[in-house]
Coordinates of N, CA and C in Angstrom, one line a residue:
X1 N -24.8 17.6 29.7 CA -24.5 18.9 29.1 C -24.4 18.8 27.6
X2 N -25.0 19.8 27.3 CA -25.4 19.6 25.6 C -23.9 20.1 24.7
X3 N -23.3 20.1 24.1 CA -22.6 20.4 23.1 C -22.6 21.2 22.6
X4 N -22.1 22.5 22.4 CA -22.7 24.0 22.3 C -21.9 24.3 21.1
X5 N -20.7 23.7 21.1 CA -19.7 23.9 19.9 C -20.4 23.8 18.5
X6 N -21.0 22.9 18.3 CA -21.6 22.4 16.9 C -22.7 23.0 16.4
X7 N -22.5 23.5 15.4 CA -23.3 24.6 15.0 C -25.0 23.9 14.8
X8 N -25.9 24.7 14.5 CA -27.1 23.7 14.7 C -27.5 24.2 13.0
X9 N -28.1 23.0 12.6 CA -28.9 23.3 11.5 C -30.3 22.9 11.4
X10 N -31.0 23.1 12.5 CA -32.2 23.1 12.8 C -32.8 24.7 11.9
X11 N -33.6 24.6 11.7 CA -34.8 25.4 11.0 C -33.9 25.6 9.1
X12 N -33.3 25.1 9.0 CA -32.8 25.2 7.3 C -33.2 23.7 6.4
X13 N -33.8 24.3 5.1 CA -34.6 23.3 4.8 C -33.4 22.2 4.2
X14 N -33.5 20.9 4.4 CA -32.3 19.9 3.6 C -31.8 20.3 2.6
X15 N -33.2 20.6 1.7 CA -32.5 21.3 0.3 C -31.2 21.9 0.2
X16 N -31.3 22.8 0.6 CA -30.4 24.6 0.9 C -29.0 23.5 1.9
X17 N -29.3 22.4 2.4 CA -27.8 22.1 2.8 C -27.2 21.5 1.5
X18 N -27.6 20.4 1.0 CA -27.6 19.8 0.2 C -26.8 20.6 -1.3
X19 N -27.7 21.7 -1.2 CA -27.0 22.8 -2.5 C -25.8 23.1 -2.2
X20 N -25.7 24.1 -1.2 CA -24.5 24.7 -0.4 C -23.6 23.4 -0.8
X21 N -23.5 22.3 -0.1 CA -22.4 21.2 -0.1 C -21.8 20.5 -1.7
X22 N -23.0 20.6 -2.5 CA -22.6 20.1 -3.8 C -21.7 21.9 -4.6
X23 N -22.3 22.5 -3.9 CA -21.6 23.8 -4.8 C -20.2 24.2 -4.6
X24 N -20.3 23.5 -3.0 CA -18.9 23.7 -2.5 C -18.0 23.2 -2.6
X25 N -18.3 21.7 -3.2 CA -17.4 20.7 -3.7 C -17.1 21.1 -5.3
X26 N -18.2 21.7 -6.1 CA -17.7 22.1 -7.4 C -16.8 22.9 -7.2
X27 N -16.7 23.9 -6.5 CA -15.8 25.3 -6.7 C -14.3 24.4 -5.9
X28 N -14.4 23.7 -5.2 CA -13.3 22.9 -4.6 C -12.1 22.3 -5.8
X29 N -13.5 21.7 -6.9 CA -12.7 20.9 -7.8 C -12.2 21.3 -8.8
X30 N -13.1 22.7 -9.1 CA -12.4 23.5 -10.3 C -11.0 24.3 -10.1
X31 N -10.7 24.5 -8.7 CA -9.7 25.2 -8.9 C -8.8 24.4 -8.1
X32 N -8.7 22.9 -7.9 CA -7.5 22.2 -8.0 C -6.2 22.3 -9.1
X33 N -6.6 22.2 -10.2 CA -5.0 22.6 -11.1 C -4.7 23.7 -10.4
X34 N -5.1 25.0 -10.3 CA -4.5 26.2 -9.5 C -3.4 25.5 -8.5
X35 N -4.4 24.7 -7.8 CA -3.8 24.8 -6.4 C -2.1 23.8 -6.5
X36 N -2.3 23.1 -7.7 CA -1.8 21.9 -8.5 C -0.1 22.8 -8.2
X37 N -0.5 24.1 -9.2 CA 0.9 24.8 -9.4 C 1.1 25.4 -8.2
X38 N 0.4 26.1 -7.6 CA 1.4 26.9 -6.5 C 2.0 25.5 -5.3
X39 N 0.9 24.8 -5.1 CA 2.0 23.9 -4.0 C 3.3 23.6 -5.0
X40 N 3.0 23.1 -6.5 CA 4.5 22.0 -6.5 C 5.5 23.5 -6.6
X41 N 5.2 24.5 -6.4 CA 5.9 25.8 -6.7 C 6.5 25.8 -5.3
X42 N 5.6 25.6 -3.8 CA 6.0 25.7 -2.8 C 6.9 25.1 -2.0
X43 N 6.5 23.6 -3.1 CA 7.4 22.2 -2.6 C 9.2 22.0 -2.9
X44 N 8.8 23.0 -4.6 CA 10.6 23.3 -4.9 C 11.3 24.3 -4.3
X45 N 10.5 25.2 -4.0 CA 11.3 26.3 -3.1 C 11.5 25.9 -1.4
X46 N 10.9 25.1 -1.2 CA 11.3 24.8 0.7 C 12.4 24.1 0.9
X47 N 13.1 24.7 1.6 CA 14.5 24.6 2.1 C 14.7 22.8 2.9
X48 N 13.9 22.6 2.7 CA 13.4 21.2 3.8 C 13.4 20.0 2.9
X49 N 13.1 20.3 1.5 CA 12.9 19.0 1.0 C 13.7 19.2 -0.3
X50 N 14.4 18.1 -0.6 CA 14.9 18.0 -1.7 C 14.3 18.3 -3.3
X51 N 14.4 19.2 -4.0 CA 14.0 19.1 -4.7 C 13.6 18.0 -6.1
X52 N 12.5 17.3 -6.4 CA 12.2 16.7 -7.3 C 11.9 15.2 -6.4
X53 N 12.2 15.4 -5.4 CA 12.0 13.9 -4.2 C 9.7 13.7 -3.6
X54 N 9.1 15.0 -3.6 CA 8.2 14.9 -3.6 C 7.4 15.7 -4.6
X55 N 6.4 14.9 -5.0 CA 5.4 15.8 -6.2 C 4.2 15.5 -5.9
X56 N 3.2 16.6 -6.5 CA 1.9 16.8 -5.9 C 1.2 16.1 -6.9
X57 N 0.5 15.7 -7.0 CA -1.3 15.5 -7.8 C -2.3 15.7 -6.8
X58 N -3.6 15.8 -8.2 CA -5.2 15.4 -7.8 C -5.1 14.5 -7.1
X59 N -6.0 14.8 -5.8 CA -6.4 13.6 -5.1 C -8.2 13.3 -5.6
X60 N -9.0 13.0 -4.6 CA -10.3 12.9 -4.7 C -11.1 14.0 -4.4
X61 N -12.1 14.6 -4.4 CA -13.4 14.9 -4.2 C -12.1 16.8 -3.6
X62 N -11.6 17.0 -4.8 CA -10.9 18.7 -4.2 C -9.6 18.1 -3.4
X63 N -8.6 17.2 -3.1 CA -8.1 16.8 -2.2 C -7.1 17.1 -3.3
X64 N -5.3 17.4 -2.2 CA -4.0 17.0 -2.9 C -3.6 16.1 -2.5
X65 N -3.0 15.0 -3.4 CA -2.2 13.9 -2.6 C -0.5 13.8 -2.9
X66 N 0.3 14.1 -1.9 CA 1.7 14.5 -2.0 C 2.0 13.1 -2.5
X67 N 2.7 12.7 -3.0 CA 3.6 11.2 -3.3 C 5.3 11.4 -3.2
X68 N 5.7 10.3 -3.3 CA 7.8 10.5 -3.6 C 8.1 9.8 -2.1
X69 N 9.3 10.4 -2.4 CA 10.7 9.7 -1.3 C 11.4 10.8 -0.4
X70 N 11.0 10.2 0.5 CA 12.1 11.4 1.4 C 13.2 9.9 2.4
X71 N 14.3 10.9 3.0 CA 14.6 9.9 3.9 C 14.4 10.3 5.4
X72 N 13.4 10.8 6.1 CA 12.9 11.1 7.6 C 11.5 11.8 7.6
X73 N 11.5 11.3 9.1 CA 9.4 11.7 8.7 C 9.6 13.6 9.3
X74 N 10.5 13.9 9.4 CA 10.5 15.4 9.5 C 10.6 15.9 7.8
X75 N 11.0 15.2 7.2 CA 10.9 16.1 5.7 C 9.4 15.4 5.4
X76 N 9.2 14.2 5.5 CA 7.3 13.8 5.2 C 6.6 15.0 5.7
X77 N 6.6 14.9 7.2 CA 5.7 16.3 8.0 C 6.3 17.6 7.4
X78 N 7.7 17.8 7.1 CA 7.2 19.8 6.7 C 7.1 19.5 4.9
X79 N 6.9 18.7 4.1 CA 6.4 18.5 2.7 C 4.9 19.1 2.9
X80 N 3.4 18.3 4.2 CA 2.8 18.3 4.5 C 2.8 19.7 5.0
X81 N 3.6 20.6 6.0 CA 3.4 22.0 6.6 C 3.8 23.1 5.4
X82 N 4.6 22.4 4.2 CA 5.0 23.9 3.6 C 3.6 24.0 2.8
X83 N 3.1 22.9 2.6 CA 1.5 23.3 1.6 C 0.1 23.6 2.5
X84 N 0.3 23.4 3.7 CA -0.9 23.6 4.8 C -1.6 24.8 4.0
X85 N -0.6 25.8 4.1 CA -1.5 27.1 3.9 C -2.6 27.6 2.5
X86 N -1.8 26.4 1.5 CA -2.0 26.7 0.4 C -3.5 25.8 0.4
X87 N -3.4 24.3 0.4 CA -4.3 23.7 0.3 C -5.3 23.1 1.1
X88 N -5.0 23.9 2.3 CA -5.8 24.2 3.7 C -6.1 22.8 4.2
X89 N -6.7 22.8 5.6 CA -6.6 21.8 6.5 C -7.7 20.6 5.6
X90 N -7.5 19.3 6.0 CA -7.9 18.4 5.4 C -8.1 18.2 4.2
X91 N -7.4 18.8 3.0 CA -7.3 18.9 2.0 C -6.0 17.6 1.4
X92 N -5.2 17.7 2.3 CA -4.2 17.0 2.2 C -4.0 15.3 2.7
X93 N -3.6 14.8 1.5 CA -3.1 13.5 1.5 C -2.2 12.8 1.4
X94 N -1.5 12.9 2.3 CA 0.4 12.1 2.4 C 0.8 11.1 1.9
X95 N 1.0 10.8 1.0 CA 1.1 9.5 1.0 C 2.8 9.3 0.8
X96 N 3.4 10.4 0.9 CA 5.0 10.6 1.0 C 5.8 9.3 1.6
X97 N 6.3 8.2 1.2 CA 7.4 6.9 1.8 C 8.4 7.4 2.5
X98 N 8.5 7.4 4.0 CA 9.9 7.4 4.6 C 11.0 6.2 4.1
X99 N 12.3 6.2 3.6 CA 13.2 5.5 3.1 C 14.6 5.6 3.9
X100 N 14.9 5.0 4.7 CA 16.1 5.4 5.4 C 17.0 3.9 5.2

């Protein structure tokens, strides 16, 4: 049984993927600073994490990478859930230390 989920890119020339993907990673990478301020905006207002214990940067290729200290992997995971919305799925990189 064939796999019906996956979109097919049969009859589109390589080119035209090729573009699409490099254009999509530009527009990704230019509006990282944006995304830069409203997560660390999101991260000081969430009731869940200590303030000044996690901070955001640039990651790679459009990516955020959270860094810092927390002490339980329930403040690591909602550090990771208060920015989901902001920096959308797989955008994000944990690299948050549990410290207990």
């Amino acid at each position: 049984m064939a796999n019906t989920c996956k979109p097919s890119l049969e009859g589109r020339p390589p080119t035209a993927i090729s573009f699409w993907s490099h254009a999509n990673m530009l527009a990704t990478v230019n509006e990282v600073p944006q995304l830069i301020d409203r997560i660390a905006d999101a991260l000081n207002s969430s009731p869940y994490i200590a303030p000044g214990k996690v901070r955001v940067e640039p990651g790679e290729n459009g990516q955020v990478r959270l860094q810092g200290s927390v002490q339980t992997f329930f403040e690591k995971q909602m550090a990771q859930e208060t920015i989901r919305h902001i920096a959308g799925e797989g955008r994000i990189q944990n690299m948050v230390e549990v410290t207990w």
